[in-house]
């Protein structure tokens, strides 16, 4: 495939076009991935997640600036809320990151959630593989930070950074047990605001109660993304986690878990499409819809009947 060959030679436009094919779930995906997969496995994938308004985009912007000073090439996937009408990303590439748009060592791509469970764009893992194959050493994935996106991002990332801000009383409450467990590093951003130290203590307490079974104790870093304070310490902590993963077979185990998740997603996508396309072309399905609309039947019973028919 010509686009793949061009991308492997460093053509950024070819990379962008391949990402579009992946995002639109082109039939060419299998061929693209078969050609590119041997060139992957070198990048460190970092997830940046947390509730809306905690300053994730500002943090990512400062991380990019810091890493570029070290001559590290970075790919960024920014997962945006999507329009229910167009299916496209509403926010576009984050405005705060645009200062890096002309830097050849940085590639930023916004992706729409398209209603996918967990808020993470369905094609995010494939896009990360494309960026990896292109030669980006660090891949940052920033999620929307709503619903179960925090759980989804852990599946795609080697290191997950969970961002919060000084508590207003309910910030920590939002961090349910499942969310706390996926954080490898915790960041209290906007640390110049009142309550930052209190939030750190609350996090330390929750982590103490919930990490007895983990080999890794998640560090807590205070940052002020607006002026870059704490960014170097955060990078040191990320490097520390990467070193931790490189010991024994931890990174391999995490990658196998990621691959299992990706295979699950591919199977689910193919099954859903096959079943749904079949139903849309089946006159009996139209009859079921009529019965549901007239309240002769409920959707759950209808699905059970359809499922039995498929067995």
mmCIF file of C-alpha atoms in Angstrom:
data_model
loop_
_atom_site.group_PDB
_atom_site.id
_atom_site.type_symbol
_atom_site.label_atom_id
_atom_site.label_comp_id
_atom_site.label_asym_id
_atom_site.label_seq_id
_atom_site.Cartn_x
_atom_site.Cartn_y
_atom_site.Cartn_z
ATOM 1 C CA UNK A 1 0.000 0.000 0.000
ATOM 2 C CA UNK A 2 1.546 3.268 -1.165
ATOM 3 C CA UNK A 3 0.422 5.313 1.870
ATOM 4 C CA UNK A 4 2.147 2.878 4.226
ATOM 5 C CA UNK A 5 5.408 3.049 2.275
ATOM 6 C CA UNK A 6 5.284 6.846 2.294
ATOM 7 C CA UNK A 7 4.555 6.925 6.016
ATOM 8 C CA UNK A 8 7.480 4.630 6.802
ATOM 9 C CA UNK A 9 9.719 7.061 4.904
ATOM 10 C CA UNK A 10 8.631 9.909 7.189
ATOM 11 C CA UNK A 11 5.715 11.424 5.244
ATOM 12 C CA UNK A 12 3.490 13.161 7.830
ATOM 13 C CA UNK A 13 0.665 13.679 5.334
ATOM 14 C CA UNK A 14 0.589 9.926 4.669
ATOM 15 C CA UNK A 15 0.467 9.353 8.443
ATOM 16 C CA UNK A 16 -2.497 11.726 8.762
ATOM 17 C CA UNK A 17 -4.337 9.971 5.919
ATOM 18 C CA UNK A 18 -3.724 6.547 7.470
ATOM 19 C CA UNK A 19 -5.084 7.769 10.810
ATOM 20 C CA UNK A 20 -8.209 8.982 8.997
ATOM 21 C CA UNK A 21 -8.642 5.530 7.430
ATOM 22 C CA UNK A 22 -8.265 3.917 10.851
ATOM 23 C CA UNK A 23 -10.662 6.357 12.508
ATOM 24 C CA UNK A 24 -13.275 5.787 9.797
ATOM 25 C CA UNK A 25 -12.824 1.998 10.187
ATOM 26 C CA UNK A 26 -11.769 1.497 6.573
ATOM 27 C CA UNK A 27 -11.779 -2.079 5.175
ATOM 28 C CA UNK A 28 -8.052 -1.479 4.549
ATOM 29 C CA UNK A 29 -7.250 -1.523 8.297
ATOM 30 C CA UNK A 30 -6.189 -5.188 8.308
ATOM 31 C CA UNK A 31 -3.713 -4.646 5.459
ATOM 32 C CA UNK A 32 -2.392 -1.423 7.009
ATOM 33 C CA UNK A 33 -1.756 -3.040 10.393
ATOM 34 C CA UNK A 34 -0.215 -6.179 8.908
ATOM 35 C CA UNK A 35 2.347 -4.001 7.120
ATOM 36 C CA UNK A 36 3.057 -1.660 10.040
ATOM 37 C CA UNK A 37 2.965 -3.954 13.061
ATOM 38 C CA UNK A 38 6.596 -5.155 12.778
ATOM 39 C CA UNK A 39 7.660 -1.491 13.110
ATOM 40 C CA UNK A 40 5.828 -0.989 16.434
ATOM 41 C CA UNK A 41 6.612 -1.738 20.080
ATOM 42 C CA UNK A 42 9.232 0.950 20.668
ATOM 43 C CA UNK A 43 7.180 3.918 21.944
ATOM 44 C CA UNK A 44 6.183 4.544 25.555
ATOM 45 C CA UNK A 45 2.443 5.275 25.688
ATOM 46 C CA UNK A 46 1.306 7.655 28.428
ATOM 47 C CA UNK A 47 -2.348 8.208 29.265
ATOM 48 C CA UNK A 48 -3.377 11.569 30.718
ATOM 49 C CA UNK A 49 -6.833 11.403 32.266
ATOM 50 C CA UNK A 50 -9.031 13.022 34.895
ATOM 51 C CA UNK A 51 -12.216 15.028 35.313
ATOM 52 C CA UNK A 52 -13.011 17.959 32.986
ATOM 53 C CA UNK A 53 -11.535 21.278 34.085
ATOM 54 C CA UNK A 54 -8.482 19.976 35.948
ATOM 55 C CA UNK A 55 -6.110 21.329 33.291
ATOM 56 C CA UNK A 56 -5.156 18.202 31.346
ATOM 57 C CA UNK A 57 -4.613 20.032 28.043
ATOM 58 C CA UNK A 58 -2.447 22.692 29.695
ATOM 59 C CA UNK A 59 -0.438 19.930 31.354
ATOM 60 C CA UNK A 60 0.043 18.102 28.043
ATOM 61 C CA UNK A 61 1.125 21.376 26.417
ATOM 62 C CA UNK A 62 3.853 21.874 29.033
ATOM 63 C CA UNK A 63 4.960 18.224 28.839
ATOM 64 C CA UNK A 64 5.385 18.598 25.069
ATOM 65 C CA UNK A 65 7.445 21.775 25.514
ATOM 66 C CA UNK A 66 9.659 20.104 28.120
ATOM 67 C CA UNK A 67 10.272 16.948 26.070
ATOM 68 C CA UNK A 68 11.015 18.857 22.878
ATOM 69 C CA UNK A 69 13.832 20.645 24.721
ATOM 70 C CA UNK A 70 15.245 17.137 25.245
ATOM 71 C CA UNK A 71 14.794 16.457 21.500
ATOM 72 C CA UNK A 72 12.217 13.727 22.190
ATOM 73 C CA UNK A 73 9.674 13.186 19.392
ATOM 74 C CA UNK A 74 6.066 13.117 20.595
ATOM 75 C CA UNK A 75 2.753 11.977 19.173
ATOM 76 C CA UNK A 76 -0.413 13.271 20.857
ATOM 77 C CA UNK A 77 -3.904 11.783 20.620
ATOM 78 C CA UNK A 78 -6.518 14.134 22.081
ATOM 79 C CA UNK A 79 -9.862 12.390 22.519
ATOM 80 C CA UNK A 80 -12.687 14.916 22.172
ATOM 81 C CA UNK A 81 -16.435 14.803 22.726
ATOM 82 C CA UNK A 82 -18.049 14.096 19.378
ATOM 83 C CA UNK A 83 -20.984 15.705 17.646
ATOM 84 C CA UNK A 84 -23.958 13.306 17.545
ATOM 85 C CA UNK A 85 -24.741 14.645 14.073
ATOM 86 C CA UNK A 86 -21.401 14.723 12.277
ATOM 87 C CA UNK A 87 -19.495 12.222 14.417
ATOM 88 C CA UNK A 88 -16.505 14.575 14.302
ATOM 89 C CA UNK A 89 -14.475 16.039 17.143
ATOM 90 C CA UNK A 90 -16.142 19.203 18.433
ATOM 91 C CA UNK A 91 -13.141 20.740 20.128
ATOM 92 C CA UNK A 92 -10.672 20.086 17.326
ATOM 93 C CA UNK A 93 -6.958 19.982 18.121
ATOM 94 C CA UNK A 94 -6.580 21.586 21.519
ATOM 95 C CA UNK A 95 -5.982 25.324 21.153
ATOM 96 C CA UNK A 96 -3.367 25.293 23.910
ATOM 97 C CA UNK A 97 -1.263 22.802 21.958
ATOM 98 C CA UNK A 98 -1.258 24.758 18.698
ATOM 99 C CA UNK A 99 2.082 26.394 19.477
ATOM 100 C CA UNK A 100 3.614 22.979 18.659
ATOM 101 C CA UNK A 101 1.682 22.432 15.415
ATOM 102 C CA UNK A 102 4.558 23.504 13.142
ATOM 103 C CA UNK A 103 7.171 21.446 15.015
ATOM 104 C CA UNK A 104 8.106 18.374 12.902
ATOM 105 C CA UNK A 105 8.941 16.545 16.137
ATOM 106 C CA UNK A 106 5.325 16.778 17.319
ATOM 107 C CA UNK A 107 2.187 15.277 15.793
ATOM 108 C CA UNK A 108 -1.181 16.176 17.331
ATOM 109 C CA UNK A 109 -4.427 14.495 16.360
ATOM 110 C CA UNK A 110 -7.898 14.973 17.829
ATOM 111 C CA UNK A 111 -10.257 12.018 17.716
ATOM 112 C CA UNK A 112 -13.987 11.824 18.365
ATOM 113 C CA UNK A 113 -15.423 9.485 21.002
ATOM 114 C CA UNK A 114 -18.282 8.462 18.683
ATOM 115 C CA UNK A 115 -20.159 7.206 21.726
ATOM 116 C CA UNK A 116 -17.682 4.407 22.374
ATOM 117 C CA UNK A 117 -17.878 2.890 25.844
ATOM 118 C CA UNK A 118 -15.414 4.549 28.155
ATOM 119 C CA UNK A 119 -15.172 7.764 26.194
ATOM 120 C CA UNK A 120 -11.987 6.614 24.466
ATOM 121 C CA UNK A 121 -12.115 6.801 20.669
ATOM 122 C CA UNK A 122 -12.464 3.286 19.246
ATOM 123 C CA UNK A 123 -9.460 3.726 16.978
ATOM 124 C CA UNK A 124 -7.142 5.205 19.621
ATOM 125 C CA UNK A 125 -5.046 2.057 20.043
ATOM 126 C CA UNK A 126 -4.602 1.705 16.279
ATOM 127 C CA UNK A 127 -3.625 5.374 16.014
ATOM 128 C CA UNK A 128 -1.051 4.880 18.780
ATOM 129 C CA UNK A 129 0.413 2.008 16.741
ATOM 130 C CA UNK A 130 0.649 4.253 13.670
ATOM 131 C CA UNK A 131 2.464 6.950 15.662
ATOM 132 C CA UNK A 132 4.754 4.272 17.111
ATOM 133 C CA UNK A 133 5.585 2.915 13.652
ATOM 134 C CA UNK A 134 6.270 6.464 12.427
ATOM 135 C CA UNK A 135 8.992 6.806 15.064
ATOM 136 C CA UNK A 136 7.490 8.901 17.851
ATOM 137 C CA UNK A 137 9.242 7.940 21.080
ATOM 138 C CA UNK A 138 6.510 9.154 23.422
ATOM 139 C CA UNK A 139 2.782 8.940 22.709
ATOM 140 C CA UNK A 140 0.460 10.973 24.917
ATOM 141 C CA UNK A 141 -3.240 10.063 24.991
ATOM 142 C CA UNK A 142 -5.478 12.645 26.637
ATOM 143 C CA UNK A 143 -9.044 11.520 27.329
ATOM 144 C CA UNK A 144 -12.268 13.430 27.698
ATOM 145 C CA UNK A 145 -12.341 12.479 31.371
ATOM 146 C CA UNK A 146 -16.003 11.554 31.603
ATOM 147 C CA UNK A 147 -17.851 8.283 32.094
ATOM 148 C CA UNK A 148 -15.510 5.308 32.164
ATOM 149 C CA UNK A 149 -12.784 6.847 29.998
ATOM 150 C CA UNK A 150 -10.289 6.472 32.834
ATOM 151 C CA UNK A 151 -10.704 2.702 32.740
ATOM 152 C CA UNK A 152 -10.475 2.572 28.947
ATOM 153 C CA UNK A 153 -7.269 4.581 28.771
ATOM 154 C CA UNK A 154 -5.487 2.195 31.143
ATOM 155 C CA UNK A 155 -5.960 -0.513 28.536
ATOM 156 C CA UNK A 156 -4.115 1.505 25.900
ATOM 157 C CA UNK A 157 -1.341 3.073 28.015
ATOM 158 C CA UNK A 158 1.914 1.846 29.537
ATOM 159 C CA UNK A 159 1.760 4.589 32.172
ATOM 160 C CA UNK A 160 -1.495 6.241 33.254
ATOM 161 C CA UNK A 161 -1.338 9.715 34.812
ATOM 162 C CA UNK A 162 -4.493 10.622 36.726
ATOM 163 C CA UNK A 163 -4.900 14.397 37.058
ATOM 164 C CA UNK A 164 -6.936 16.141 39.743
ATOM 165 C CA UNK A 165 -6.934 19.590 41.319
ATOM 166 C CA UNK A 166 -7.368 21.057 44.815
ATOM 167 C CA UNK A 167 -10.551 19.534 46.187
ATOM 168 C CA UNK A 168 -13.729 21.541 46.351
ATOM 169 C CA UNK A 169 -15.314 18.803 48.408
ATOM 170 C CA UNK A 170 -16.316 16.399 45.672
ATOM 171 C CA UNK A 171 -13.187 15.979 43.507
ATOM 172 C CA UNK A 172 -11.850 13.035 45.490
ATOM 173 C CA UNK A 173 -15.344 11.570 45.866
ATOM 174 C CA UNK A 174 -15.477 11.194 42.079
ATOM 175 C CA UNK A 175 -12.391 8.984 42.212
ATOM 176 C CA UNK A 176 -14.098 5.660 42.812
ATOM 177 C CA UNK A 177 -12.074 2.574 43.670
ATOM 178 C CA UNK A 178 -11.850 1.412 40.054
ATOM 179 C CA UNK A 179 -10.547 4.802 38.949
ATOM 180 C CA UNK A 180 -7.949 4.990 41.724
ATOM 181 C CA UNK A 181 -6.608 1.566 40.816
ATOM 182 C CA UNK A 182 -5.669 2.496 37.254
ATOM 183 C CA UNK A 183 -3.531 5.512 38.169
ATOM 184 C CA UNK A 184 0.225 4.867 38.022
ATOM 185 C CA UNK A 185 1.001 8.501 38.856
ATOM 186 C CA UNK A 186 -1.290 11.085 40.439
ATOM 187 C CA UNK A 187 -1.057 14.792 39.687
ATOM 188 C CA UNK A 188 -2.574 17.588 41.742
ATOM 189 C CA UNK A 189 -2.636 20.361 39.157
ATOM 190 C CA UNK A 190 -3.368 24.033 39.916
ATOM 191 C CA UNK A 191 -1.339 23.458 43.079
ATOM 192 C CA UNK A 192 -1.185 27.207 43.721
ATOM 193 C CA UNK A 193 -4.870 27.104 44.642
ATOM 194 C CA UNK A 194 -6.116 26.745 48.205
ATOM 195 C CA UNK A 195 -6.502 23.158 49.366
ATOM 196 C CA UNK A 196 -3.687 21.609 47.311
ATOM 197 C CA UNK A 197 -1.893 20.097 50.314
ATOM 198 C CA UNK A 198 -5.204 18.795 51.687
ATOM 199 C CA UNK A 199 -5.905 17.087 48.364
ATOM 200 C CA UNK A 200 -2.451 15.466 48.435
ATOM 201 C CA UNK A 201 -3.143 14.104 51.935
ATOM 202 C CA UNK A 202 -6.555 12.773 50.841
ATOM 203 C CA UNK A 203 -4.960 11.021 47.877
ATOM 204 C CA UNK A 204 -2.171 9.588 50.031
ATOM 205 C CA UNK A 205 -4.755 8.184 52.446
ATOM 206 C CA UNK A 206 -6.821 6.603 49.673
ATOM 207 C CA UNK A 207 -3.726 5.161 48.011
ATOM 208 C CA UNK A 208 -2.495 3.737 51.305
ATOM 209 C CA UNK A 209 -5.783 1.898 51.737
ATOM 210 C CA UNK A 210 -5.920 0.609 48.191
ATOM 211 C CA UNK A 211 -2.389 -0.260 47.060
ATOM 212 C CA UNK A 212 -1.283 -2.942 49.517
ATOM 213 C CA UNK A 213 -1.528 -5.552 46.759
ATOM 214 C CA UNK A 214 0.433 -3.489 44.205
ATOM 215 C CA UNK A 215 4.183 -3.715 43.643
ATOM 216 C CA UNK A 216 4.166 -0.071 42.552
ATOM 217 C CA UNK A 217 3.204 2.748 44.913
ATOM 218 C CA UNK A 218 1.805 5.604 42.768
ATOM 219 C CA UNK A 219 3.636 8.870 43.488
ATOM 220 C CA UNK A 220 1.747 12.160 43.832
ATOM 221 C CA UNK A 221 3.119 15.206 42.011
ATOM 222 C CA UNK A 222 1.995 18.805 42.492
ATOM 223 C CA UNK A 223 2.011 20.885 39.305
ATOM 224 C CA UNK A 224 1.052 24.348 38.119
ATOM 225 C CA UNK A 225 0.597 23.811 34.390
ATOM 226 C CA UNK A 226 0.069 27.512 33.734
ATOM 227 C CA UNK A 227 3.743 28.233 34.508
ATOM 228 C CA UNK A 228 5.290 24.775 34.062
ATOM 229 C CA UNK A 229 6.017 24.170 37.746
ATOM 230 C CA UNK A 230 6.344 20.478 38.603
ATOM 231 C CA UNK A 231 6.588 19.288 34.983
ATOM 232 C CA UNK A 232 10.189 18.070 35.334
ATOM 233 C CA UNK A 233 9.316 16.138 38.495
ATOM 234 C CA UNK A 234 6.335 14.583 36.690
ATOM 235 C CA UNK A 235 8.593 13.483 33.826
ATOM 236 C CA UNK A 236 11.062 11.974 36.314
ATOM 237 C CA UNK A 237 8.192 10.009 37.881
ATOM 238 C CA UNK A 238 7.043 8.791 34.465
ATOM 239 C CA UNK A 239 10.597 7.641 33.718
ATOM 240 C CA UNK A 240 10.672 5.932 37.103
ATOM 241 C CA UNK A 241 7.519 4.003 36.256
ATOM 242 C CA UNK A 242 8.941 3.039 32.868
ATOM 243 C CA UNK A 243 12.063 1.689 34.602
ATOM 244 C CA UNK A 244 9.844 -0.224 37.048
ATOM 245 C CA UNK A 245 7.939 -1.820 34.155
ATOM 246 C CA UNK A 246 11.200 -2.870 32.488
ATOM 247 C CA UNK A 247 12.060 -5.055 35.490
ATOM 248 C CA UNK A 248 11.070 -8.733 35.451
ATOM 249 C CA UNK A 249 8.299 -9.237 32.886
ATOM 250 C CA UNK A 250 5.994 -6.397 33.938
ATOM 251 C CA UNK A 251 6.024 -4.516 30.624
ATOM 252 C CA UNK A 252 5.450 -7.731 28.674
ATOM 253 C CA UNK A 253 2.500 -8.576 30.932
ATOM 254 C CA UNK A 254 1.020 -5.109 30.422
ATOM 255 C CA UNK A 255 1.462 -5.368 26.657
ATOM 256 C CA UNK A 256 -0.234 -8.787 26.592
ATOM 257 C CA UNK A 257 -3.162 -7.288 28.524
ATOM 258 C CA UNK A 258 -3.324 -4.469 25.952
ATOM 259 C CA UNK A 259 -3.267 -6.956 23.072
ATOM 260 C CA UNK A 260 -6.072 -8.975 24.683
ATOM 261 C CA UNK A 261 -8.115 -5.787 24.977
ATOM 262 C CA UNK A 262 -7.455 -4.875 21.355
ATOM 263 C CA UNK A 263 -8.415 -8.341 20.105
ATOM 264 C CA UNK A 264 -11.599 -8.103 22.190
ATOM 265 C CA UNK A 265 -12.404 -4.758 20.540
ATOM 266 C CA UNK A 266 -11.758 -6.079 17.023
ATOM 267 C CA UNK A 267 -13.933 -9.156 17.592
ATOM 268 C CA UNK A 268 -16.708 -7.036 19.128
ATOM 269 C CA UNK A 269 -16.583 -4.620 16.188
ATOM 270 C CA UNK A 270 -16.744 -7.368 13.572
ATOM 271 C CA UNK A 271 -19.508 -9.278 15.365
ATOM 272 C CA UNK A 272 -21.589 -6.153 15.902
ATOM 273 C CA UNK A 273 -21.303 -5.147 12.245
ATOM 274 C CA UNK A 274 -22.132 -8.634 10.979
ATOM 275 C CA UNK A 275 -25.139 -9.044 13.287
ATOM 276 C CA UNK A 276 -26.456 -5.512 12.754
ATOM 277 C CA UNK A 277 -26.093 -5.619 8.967
ATOM 278 C CA UNK A 278 -27.939 -8.945 8.968
ATOM 279 C CA UNK A 279 -30.787 -7.564 11.069
ATOM 280 C CA UNK A 280 -31.235 -4.478 8.907
ATOM 281 C CA UNK A 281 -31.759 -6.726 5.877
ATOM 282 C CA UNK A 282 -34.179 -9.080 7.666
ATOM 283 C CA UNK A 283 -37.937 -8.467 7.279
ATOM 284 C CA UNK A 284 -38.545 -10.165 10.649
ATOM 285 C CA UNK A 285 -36.529 -7.440 12.362
ATOM 286 C CA UNK A 286 -38.825 -4.791 10.888
ATOM 287 C CA UNK A 287 -41.799 -6.730 12.276
ATOM 288 C CA UNK A 288 -40.176 -6.829 15.716
ATOM 289 C CA UNK A 289 -39.682 -3.067 15.632
ATOM 290 C CA UNK A 290 -43.375 -2.612 14.890
ATOM 291 C CA UNK A 291 -44.306 -4.838 17.852
ATOM 292 C CA UNK A 292 -41.995 -2.905 20.181
ATOM 293 C CA UNK A 293 -43.395 0.425 19.015
ATOM 294 C CA UNK A 294 -46.962 -0.775 19.671
ATOM 295 C CA UNK A 295 -45.900 -2.070 23.109
ATOM 296 C CA UNK A 296 -46.733 -5.692 22.268
ATOM 297 C CA UNK A 297 -43.088 -6.483 23.003
ATOM 298 C CA UNK A 298 -40.248 -4.871 24.959
ATOM 299 C CA UNK A 299 -36.711 -4.378 23.550
ATOM 300 C CA UNK A 300 -35.076 -6.802 26.011
ATOM 301 C CA UNK A 301 -37.411 -9.683 25.179
ATOM 302 C CA UNK A 302 -36.937 -8.901 21.489
ATOM 303 C CA UNK A 303 -33.151 -9.088 21.822
ATOM 304 C CA UNK A 304 -33.407 -12.401 23.709
ATOM 305 C CA UNK A 305 -35.516 -13.784 20.855
ATOM 306 C CA UNK A 306 -33.032 -12.504 18.277
ATOM 307 C CA UNK A 307 -30.130 -13.979 20.222
ATOM 308 C CA UNK A 308 -31.790 -17.394 20.395
ATOM 309 C CA UNK A 309 -32.397 -17.256 16.644
ATOM 310 C CA UNK A 310 -28.697 -16.550 16.053
ATOM 311 C CA UNK A 311 -27.500 -19.572 18.044
#
